[in-house]
Amino acid sequence: MNHAPAPPAAPPATLERWLTGPRFGALPAREPGHPVPALSFEFFPPKTEALEAQLWHCIRRLEPLAPRFVSVTYGAGGSTQERTHTTVSRIVTETVLTPAAHLTCVAATRAEVNAIAHRYWEAGIRHIVALRGDVPGGGRYEPHPQGYAYAADLVAGLRQVADFEISVAAYPEVHPAALSAEADLDNLKRKLDAGATRAITNFFFETATYLRFLDRCLAAGINVPIVPGIMPVSNFPQLAKFAAMSGASVPSWMGHLFEGTDDDLEIRRMVAAIMAAEQVRLLQANGIDEFHFYTLNRPDLTYAIAHILGVRPRPTPA
Ligand SMILES: Cc1cc2nc3c(=O)[nH]c(=O)nc-3n(C[C@H](O)[C@H](O)[C@H](O)COP(=O)(O)OP(=O)(O)OC[C@H]3O[C@@H](n4cnc5c(N)ncnc54)[C@H](O)[C@@H]3O)c2cc1C
C-alpha cells in the first residue's frame, strides 16, 4: 500500500521565529513629490481589423499616461513594413504620443532600408529602434549581400539618412547567437558609438541578472540608459516559447507562480500584475527610473503596473 509522504513538521508557532526567520526586503513606497519614472510602451502592428481595434483601444487607454515614447515593431523580414508605417503615421497625426518605428536589416538592401527611413522622416517620425532582426521562420541569419549586416551598421547608415533619435536592443542574458558575453557587450558598445543614445533590453525576470549586466555596461564605459524591457506575463505557456527564442530564461519559481492558472484568466492576470509590479519596484529600489513595457497590445496589465509606480493619467487635449 502506498503512503503519501508525511508533510514537513510545522515550525514552532512562536514570535521568536518571526524575529529570527528569513527576511523578504520591503520595497520602498514613493514619497509624495518624488518624480515618477519615465515609461515607454511597445505595440505590434495589427494584421486584421479586429486586432487593429484592439491596438487602438490599447493606445487610447495608455495615451493619458504620457509615456516618453511608444514604439511599433517591425515584423520578421520586413513583413509588416506597410502596417508599421501606417500605425506610426496614425500615431503622429491622431494622438499626442511620440512614436518610434522599429526597423530591421533582414532581407533588404541598404537602399531599401534607407528609403523606408526617409519615408519615416517625411511622415514626422524622429525616433527609430534599429535592429538586425531575425530570419522569418527561424534559421541561421545571413546578412543580405547589399544590406546592412548588423544593427551597428544600420545605426551608422541611419545617421547618414537624417538626424534620428536611435535606440537599440541589449541582452542582459546575452544574445543567443553571440560568440561570447564580451563580444555581445562590444557589439552593444559599437551600436552606441555608431550613434544610438539608448538601449532597451530584452525582457528578463531575475532582477539580479539585469543589475549585473548594468555593472558590466558601466565597466565597459557605457553611460547611456539601458532601459529595462518589462514583459507583463499574460500567457505563461506562450511566454516560455518567446523566451526560448530570444535567449531569456524563465526561472522555475515563475512556473510555480503560474501553476494551475491556465484556465483562470482573472487569477492569472492578478498574479501577473503583482509579479511585474514587484519586478519594477525592485528595479526602482535599485535606482532605475525608466521602464519599457512590452504591452502585446493589451493595456490593462501595463496600466495597472504604471499606476503602482505612481504614474497617473493626464488629460489629453481634445
Ligand atoms: C527592444 C527590442 C525590440 C525588438 N524589436 C524587434 C522588431 O521590431 N522586429 C524584429 O524582427 N525583431 C525585433 N527584436 C528582436 C531582434 O531583432 C533579435 O533579437 C535579433 O536576433 C538581434 O537583433 P539586434 O538588433 O540585437 O542585433 P545585433 O546587435 O546586430 O546583434 C545580433 C547578433 O550578432 C552578433 N554580432 C553583431 N555584430 C557582429 C559581427 N560584426 N560579427 C559577428 N557577430 C556579430 C551580436 O553579438 C548578436 O549575437 C527586438 C529585440 C529587442 C530587445
Short mmCIF file of C-alpha atoms and ligand atoms in Angstrom, two decimals:
data_model
loop_
_atom_site.label_atom_id
_atom_site.label_comp_id
_atom_site.label_asym_id
_atom_site.label_seq_id
_atom_site.Cartn_x
_atom_site.Cartn_y
_atom_site.Cartn_z
CA MET A 1 0.00 0.00 0.00
CA ASN A 2 1.26 3.49 -0.89
CA HIS A 3 1.51 6.03 1.85
CA ALA A 4 1.72 9.72 0.96
CA PRO A 5 4.90 11.22 2.44
CA ALA A 6 4.25 12.98 5.71
CA PRO A 7 4.15 16.76 5.35
CA PRO A 8 7.17 18.54 6.83
CA ALA A 9 6.70 19.30 10.50
CA ALA A 10 5.30 22.81 11.03
CA PRO A 11 7.86 25.14 12.57
CA PRO A 12 7.02 26.17 16.14
CA ALA A 13 4.45 28.97 16.26
CA THR A 14 6.44 31.47 18.27
CA LEU A 15 7.15 35.16 17.92
CA GLU A 16 10.82 34.25 18.24
CA ARG A 17 10.56 32.52 14.87
CA TRP A 18 9.41 35.78 13.24
CA LEU A 19 12.24 37.68 14.83
CA THR A 20 14.91 35.27 13.66
CA GLY A 21 13.39 33.89 10.42
CA PRO A 22 14.25 34.91 6.85
CA ARG A 23 13.62 38.48 5.74
CA PHE A 24 11.97 39.48 2.46
CA GLY A 25 13.08 43.05 1.79
CA ALA A 26 10.29 45.61 1.73
CA LEU A 27 10.06 47.70 -1.41
CA PRO A 28 10.12 51.44 -0.86
CA ALA A 29 6.96 53.44 -1.33
CA ARG A 30 7.15 56.56 -3.48
CA GLU A 31 7.15 59.70 -1.37
CA PRO A 32 4.69 62.38 -2.50
CA GLY A 33 6.55 64.82 -4.72
CA HIS A 34 9.17 62.27 -5.77
CA PRO A 35 9.37 62.15 -9.61
CA VAL A 36 7.53 59.31 -11.30
CA PRO A 37 9.52 57.06 -13.66
CA ALA A 38 9.63 57.65 -17.42
CA LEU A 39 7.75 54.99 -19.34
CA SER A 40 7.65 53.81 -22.93
CA PHE A 41 5.23 51.30 -24.42
CA GLU A 42 5.76 48.85 -27.27
CA PHE A 43 3.00 47.74 -29.66
CA PHE A 44 2.93 45.44 -32.67
CA PRO A 45 1.20 46.37 -35.93
CA PRO A 46 -2.19 44.67 -36.34
CA LYS A 47 -2.94 42.05 -39.01
CA THR A 48 -6.72 42.21 -39.01
CA GLU A 49 -9.44 44.78 -38.41
CA ALA A 50 -10.26 43.18 -35.06
CA LEU A 51 -6.61 43.39 -33.97
CA GLU A 52 -6.48 46.96 -35.24
CA ALA A 53 -9.42 47.85 -32.99
CA GLN A 54 -7.64 46.14 -30.08
CA LEU A 55 -4.42 48.07 -30.76
CA TRP A 56 -6.23 51.41 -30.88
CA HIS A 57 -8.11 50.64 -27.71
CA CYS A 58 -4.71 49.91 -26.13
CA ILE A 59 -3.15 53.13 -27.48
CA ARG A 60 -6.08 55.26 -26.31
CA ARG A 61 -6.07 53.65 -22.85
CA LEU A 62 -2.34 54.22 -22.34
CA GLU A 63 -2.10 57.63 -24.04
CA PRO A 64 -3.09 59.66 -20.92
CA LEU A 65 -0.16 58.11 -19.02
CA ALA A 66 2.08 60.41 -21.10
CA PRO A 67 4.81 57.91 -21.99
CA ARG A 68 8.13 59.31 -23.22
CA PHE A 69 7.52 57.45 -26.48
CA VAL A 70 5.62 54.48 -27.88
CA SER A 71 7.27 52.09 -30.31
CA VAL A 72 5.84 49.90 -33.05
CA THR A 73 7.61 46.68 -34.00
CA TYR A 74 8.65 45.58 -37.49
CA GLY A 75 7.75 42.00 -38.44
CA ALA A 76 10.37 39.36 -39.27
CA GLY A 77 11.96 40.08 -42.65
CA GLY A 78 10.07 43.36 -43.05
CA SER A 79 6.75 41.51 -43.26
CA THR A 80 4.91 44.36 -41.54
CA GLN A 81 6.61 47.23 -43.36
CA GLU A 82 3.37 48.88 -44.51
CA ARG A 83 1.48 48.12 -41.30
CA THR A 84 4.28 49.52 -39.13
CA HIS A 85 4.35 52.65 -41.29
CA THR A 86 0.57 53.11 -41.20
CA THR A 87 0.49 52.63 -37.43
CA VAL A 88 3.30 55.07 -36.58
CA SER A 89 1.95 57.64 -39.07
CA ARG A 90 -1.50 57.42 -37.46
CA ILE A 91 0.07 57.83 -34.03
CA VAL A 92 1.76 61.04 -35.27
CA THR A 93 -1.40 62.51 -36.75
CA GLU A 94 -4.10 61.28 -34.36
CA THR A 95 -2.53 61.23 -30.89
CA VAL A 96 -0.33 63.34 -28.64
CA LEU A 97 2.16 60.45 -28.42
CA THR A 98 5.70 60.41 -29.79
CA PRO A 99 6.17 57.26 -31.87
CA ALA A 100 9.33 55.31 -32.56
CA ALA A 101 9.39 52.95 -35.55
CA HIS A 102 11.34 49.68 -35.28
CA LEU A 103 13.42 48.93 -38.39
CA THR A 104 15.48 45.83 -39.20
CA CYS A 105 18.26 44.87 -41.63
CA VAL A 106 16.96 41.40 -42.60
CA ALA A 107 16.30 40.59 -46.27
CA ALA A 108 16.64 44.14 -47.56
CA THR A 109 19.28 46.18 -49.36
CA ARG A 110 20.74 49.30 -47.80
CA ALA A 111 18.90 51.38 -50.39
CA GLU A 112 15.56 49.80 -49.44
CA VAL A 113 16.14 50.33 -45.73
CA ASN A 114 17.26 53.93 -46.32
CA ALA A 115 14.13 54.58 -48.40
CA ILE A 116 11.93 53.36 -45.54
CA ALA A 117 13.82 55.59 -43.11
CA HIS A 118 13.36 58.60 -45.43
CA ARG A 119 9.64 57.89 -45.56
CA TYR A 120 9.51 57.83 -41.77
CA TRP A 121 11.32 61.15 -41.55
CA GLU A 122 8.91 62.71 -44.08
CA ALA A 123 5.95 61.39 -42.05
CA GLY A 124 7.30 63.21 -38.97
CA ILE A 125 8.81 60.17 -37.22
CA ARG A 126 12.03 61.16 -35.50
CA HIS A 127 12.90 58.07 -33.45
CA ILE A 128 13.95 54.66 -34.77
CA VAL A 129 14.60 51.45 -32.85
CA ALA A 130 17.36 49.97 -35.03
CA LEU A 131 17.64 46.18 -35.06
CA ARG A 132 19.22 43.38 -37.01
CA GLY A 133 16.03 41.30 -36.94
CA ASP A 134 15.67 37.56 -37.29
CA VAL A 135 15.18 35.24 -40.24
CA PRO A 136 11.44 34.68 -40.80
CA GLY A 137 10.53 31.20 -39.55
CA GLY A 138 13.83 30.82 -37.68
CA GLY A 139 17.13 29.59 -39.08
CA ARG A 140 20.65 30.94 -39.30
CA TYR A 141 21.00 34.65 -40.03
CA GLU A 142 22.90 35.62 -43.18
CA PRO A 143 23.31 39.32 -43.99
CA HIS A 144 21.81 40.44 -47.30
CA PRO A 145 24.76 40.90 -49.73
CA GLN A 146 23.79 44.55 -50.35
CA GLY A 147 22.28 45.08 -46.93
CA TYR A 148 23.30 46.31 -43.50
CA ALA A 149 24.88 43.26 -41.90
CA TYR A 150 24.24 44.07 -38.23
CA ALA A 151 22.36 46.62 -36.17
CA ALA A 152 25.55 48.67 -35.64
CA ASP A 153 25.83 49.10 -39.44
CA LEU A 154 22.16 50.11 -39.58
CA VAL A 155 22.67 52.74 -36.86
CA ALA A 156 25.61 54.21 -38.81
CA GLY A 157 23.51 54.19 -42.02
CA LEU A 158 20.54 55.89 -40.34
CA ARG A 159 22.80 58.67 -39.07
CA GLN A 160 23.52 59.45 -42.73
CA VAL A 161 19.82 59.49 -43.64
CA ALA A 162 18.59 62.04 -41.08
CA ASP A 163 19.04 63.26 -37.55
CA PHE A 164 17.01 60.45 -35.94
CA GLU A 165 16.99 59.60 -32.25
CA ILE A 166 18.09 55.95 -32.29
CA SER A 167 17.51 53.21 -29.74
CA VAL A 168 18.99 49.71 -29.95
CA ALA A 169 18.48 46.31 -28.31
CA ALA A 170 20.50 44.94 -25.38
CA TYR A 171 20.54 41.46 -23.85
CA PRO A 172 21.09 41.10 -20.09
CA GLU A 173 21.36 37.32 -20.63
CA VAL A 174 23.46 37.64 -23.84
CA HIS A 175 22.03 37.37 -27.36
CA PRO A 176 21.66 33.66 -28.28
CA ALA A 177 23.92 33.96 -31.37
CA ALA A 178 26.69 35.96 -29.68
CA LEU A 179 30.18 34.44 -29.73
CA SER A 180 30.58 35.35 -26.06
CA ALA A 181 29.19 37.72 -23.43
CA GLU A 182 32.18 40.02 -24.07
CA ALA A 183 31.57 40.01 -27.85
CA ASP A 184 27.91 40.86 -27.24
CA LEU A 185 28.86 43.76 -24.95
CA ASP A 186 31.38 45.00 -27.54
CA ASN A 187 28.56 44.85 -30.08
CA LEU A 188 26.30 46.96 -27.84
CA LYS A 189 29.10 49.47 -27.45
CA ARG A 190 29.57 49.59 -31.26
CA LYS A 191 25.86 50.35 -31.69
CA LEU A 192 26.09 53.21 -29.19
CA ASP A 193 29.36 54.51 -30.64
CA ALA A 194 27.67 54.49 -34.06
CA GLY A 195 25.08 56.97 -32.74
CA ALA A 196 22.39 55.23 -30.71
CA THR A 197 21.53 57.06 -27.50
CA ARG A 198 19.56 54.42 -25.60
CA ALA A 199 19.37 50.66 -25.33
CA ILE A 200 16.20 48.78 -24.49
CA THR A 201 16.69 45.33 -23.02
CA ASN A 202 15.13 42.07 -23.95
CA PHE A 203 12.74 41.03 -21.19
CA PHE A 204 14.17 39.28 -18.14
CA PHE A 205 12.75 38.10 -14.83
CA GLU A 206 15.71 37.96 -12.47
CA THR A 207 16.50 41.49 -11.34
CA ALA A 208 19.99 40.45 -10.27
CA THR A 209 20.77 39.40 -13.86
CA TYR A 210 19.88 42.85 -15.16
CA LEU A 211 21.79 44.64 -12.37
CA ARG A 212 24.91 42.57 -13.07
CA PHE A 213 24.55 43.45 -16.77
CA LEU A 214 24.35 47.17 -15.86
CA ASP A 215 27.58 46.80 -13.87
CA ARG A 216 29.25 45.20 -16.90
CA CYS A 217 27.97 48.02 -19.14
CA LEU A 218 29.36 50.65 -16.75
CA ALA A 219 32.69 48.82 -16.56
CA ALA A 220 32.79 48.82 -20.39
CA GLY A 221 32.38 52.61 -20.41
CA ILE A 222 28.72 52.60 -21.48
CA ASN A 223 26.88 55.51 -19.97
CA VAL A 224 23.53 55.77 -21.79
CA PRO A 225 20.29 54.46 -20.28
CA ILE A 226 19.93 50.70 -20.64
CA VAL A 227 16.17 50.75 -20.19
CA PRO A 228 14.76 47.51 -18.76
CA GLY A 229 12.19 45.84 -21.02
CA ILE A 230 9.30 44.68 -18.84
CA MET A 231 7.07 41.86 -20.04
CA PRO A 232 3.87 41.54 -18.02
CA VAL A 233 3.08 37.83 -18.37
CA SER A 234 -0.45 37.42 -19.67
CA ASN A 235 0.04 33.92 -21.10
CA PHE A 236 2.65 31.76 -19.38
CA PRO A 237 2.93 28.91 -21.98
CA GLN A 238 3.32 31.46 -24.80
CA LEU A 239 5.93 33.33 -22.77
CA ALA A 240 8.04 30.19 -22.43
CA LYS A 241 8.16 29.95 -26.28
CA PHE A 242 9.09 33.64 -26.72
CA ALA A 243 11.74 33.32 -24.06
CA ALA A 244 13.36 30.28 -25.67
CA MET A 245 13.63 32.17 -29.00
CA SER A 246 15.14 35.31 -27.54
CA GLY A 247 17.56 33.80 -25.04
CA ALA A 248 15.69 34.96 -21.94
CA SER A 249 15.44 32.45 -19.12
CA VAL A 250 12.25 31.69 -17.27
CA PRO A 251 13.11 30.90 -13.66
CA SER A 252 11.45 27.86 -12.15
CA TRP A 253 9.75 29.99 -9.48
CA MET A 254 7.70 31.54 -12.28
CA GLY A 255 6.36 28.15 -13.31
CA HIS A 256 5.34 27.69 -9.70
CA LEU A 257 3.69 31.14 -9.57
CA PHE A 258 1.52 30.47 -12.63
CA GLU A 259 0.91 26.79 -11.91
CA GLY A 260 -2.79 25.94 -12.10
CA THR A 261 -3.84 29.30 -13.59
CA ASP A 262 -4.13 28.23 -17.25
CA ASP A 263 -7.92 28.14 -17.09
CA ASP A 264 -8.34 31.02 -14.69
CA LEU A 265 -7.69 34.20 -16.58
CA GLU A 266 -8.63 36.53 -13.76
CA ILE A 267 -6.29 34.95 -11.20
CA ARG A 268 -3.51 34.71 -13.82
CA ARG A 269 -3.79 38.42 -14.55
CA MET A 270 -3.68 39.28 -10.84
CA VAL A 271 -0.60 37.11 -10.37
CA ALA A 272 0.98 38.70 -13.47
CA ALA A 273 0.29 42.24 -12.24
CA ILE A 274 1.73 41.53 -8.80
CA MET A 275 4.79 39.82 -10.27
CA ALA A 276 5.58 42.64 -12.72
CA ALA A 277 4.86 45.28 -10.07
CA GLU A 278 7.35 43.60 -7.72
CA GLN A 279 9.89 43.49 -10.53
CA VAL A 280 9.62 47.18 -11.34
CA ARG A 281 9.55 48.22 -7.67
CA LEU A 282 12.67 46.18 -7.03
CA LEU A 283 14.33 47.86 -10.01
CA GLN A 284 13.18 51.22 -8.64
CA ALA A 285 14.67 50.32 -5.29
CA ASN A 286 17.95 49.99 -7.21
CA GLY A 287 17.61 53.46 -8.72
CA ILE A 288 16.15 52.58 -12.13
CA ASP A 289 13.69 55.26 -13.22
CA GLU A 290 12.87 54.34 -16.84
CA PHE A 291 10.88 51.32 -18.00
CA HIS A 292 9.88 50.00 -21.41
CA PHE A 293 6.75 47.83 -21.40
CA TYR A 294 6.06 45.08 -23.92
CA THR A 295 2.30 45.64 -23.96
CA LEU A 296 1.42 42.94 -26.54
CA ASN A 297 -1.35 45.42 -27.47
CA ARG A 298 -3.14 44.75 -24.17
CA PRO A 299 -3.29 47.80 -21.94
CA ASP A 300 -4.59 46.66 -18.56
CA LEU A 301 -1.54 44.99 -17.01
CA THR A 302 0.73 47.81 -18.17
CA TYR A 303 -1.74 50.40 -16.91
CA ALA A 304 -2.01 48.74 -13.51
CA ILE A 305 1.77 48.47 -13.10
CA ALA A 306 2.25 52.09 -14.21
CA HIS A 307 -0.35 53.08 -11.61
CA ILE A 308 1.56 51.24 -8.89
CA LEU A 309 4.69 53.10 -9.99
CA GLY A 310 2.85 56.35 -9.26
CA VAL A 311 2.02 57.27 -12.88
CA ARG A 312 -1.43 58.88 -13.17
CA PRO A 313 -3.37 59.86 -16.29
CA ARG A 314 -3.03 63.38 -17.58
CA PRO A 315 -5.89 64.94 -19.50
CA THR A 316 -5.26 64.69 -23.25
CA PRO A 317 -6.07 67.74 -25.36
CA ALA A 318 -9.46 67.41 -27.14
C1 LIG B 1 13.84 46.00 -27.53
C2 LIG B 1 13.81 45.01 -28.68
C3 LIG B 1 12.98 45.26 -29.77
C4 LIG B 1 12.94 44.35 -30.84
N1 LIG B 1 12.12 44.63 -31.91
C5 LIG B 1 12.11 43.82 -32.99
C6 LIG B 1 11.31 44.10 -34.14
O1 LIG B 1 10.59 45.09 -34.18
N2 LIG B 1 11.38 43.26 -35.19
C7 LIG B 1 12.18 42.15 -35.19
O2 LIG B 1 12.20 41.42 -36.20
N3 LIG B 1 12.95 41.84 -34.12
C8 LIG B 1 12.93 42.65 -33.02
N4 LIG B 1 13.71 42.35 -31.93
C9 LIG B 1 14.50 41.10 -31.93
C10 LIG B 1 15.87 41.30 -32.61
O3 LIG B 1 15.70 41.62 -33.96
C11 LIG B 1 16.61 39.97 -32.47
O4 LIG B 1 16.92 39.73 -31.12
C12 LIG B 1 17.83 39.81 -33.36
O5 LIG B 1 18.26 38.44 -33.29
C13 LIG B 1 19.04 40.65 -32.95
O6 LIG B 1 18.84 41.97 -33.20
P1 LIG B 1 19.91 43.07 -32.68
O7 LIG B 1 19.47 44.37 -33.20
O8 LIG B 1 20.13 42.91 -31.24
O9 LIG B 1 21.19 42.55 -33.49
P2 LIG B 1 22.74 42.91 -33.44
O10 LIG B 1 23.04 43.96 -32.45
O11 LIG B 1 23.19 43.13 -34.84
O12 LIG B 1 23.36 41.53 -32.88
C14 LIG B 1 22.92 40.30 -33.36
C15 LIG B 1 23.91 39.22 -33.02
O13 LIG B 1 25.05 39.33 -33.87
C16 LIG B 1 26.23 39.48 -33.11
N5 LIG B 1 27.06 40.40 -33.89
C17 LIG B 1 26.95 41.72 -34.03
N6 LIG B 1 27.88 42.20 -34.89
C18 LIG B 1 28.58 41.14 -35.31
C19 LIG B 1 29.66 40.97 -36.20
N7 LIG B 1 30.22 42.00 -36.84
N8 LIG B 1 30.15 39.72 -36.41
C20 LIG B 1 29.60 38.65 -35.77
N9 LIG B 1 28.57 38.75 -34.89
C21 LIG B 1 28.07 39.98 -34.68
C22 LIG B 1 25.76 40.03 -31.76
O14 LIG B 1 26.64 39.74 -30.69
C23 LIG B 1 24.46 39.28 -31.60
O15 LIG B 1 24.67 37.97 -31.17
C24 LIG B 1 13.75 43.20 -30.82
C25 LIG B 1 14.57 42.94 -29.70
C26 LIG B 1 14.60 43.83 -28.63
C27 LIG B 1 15.46 43.53 -27.43
#
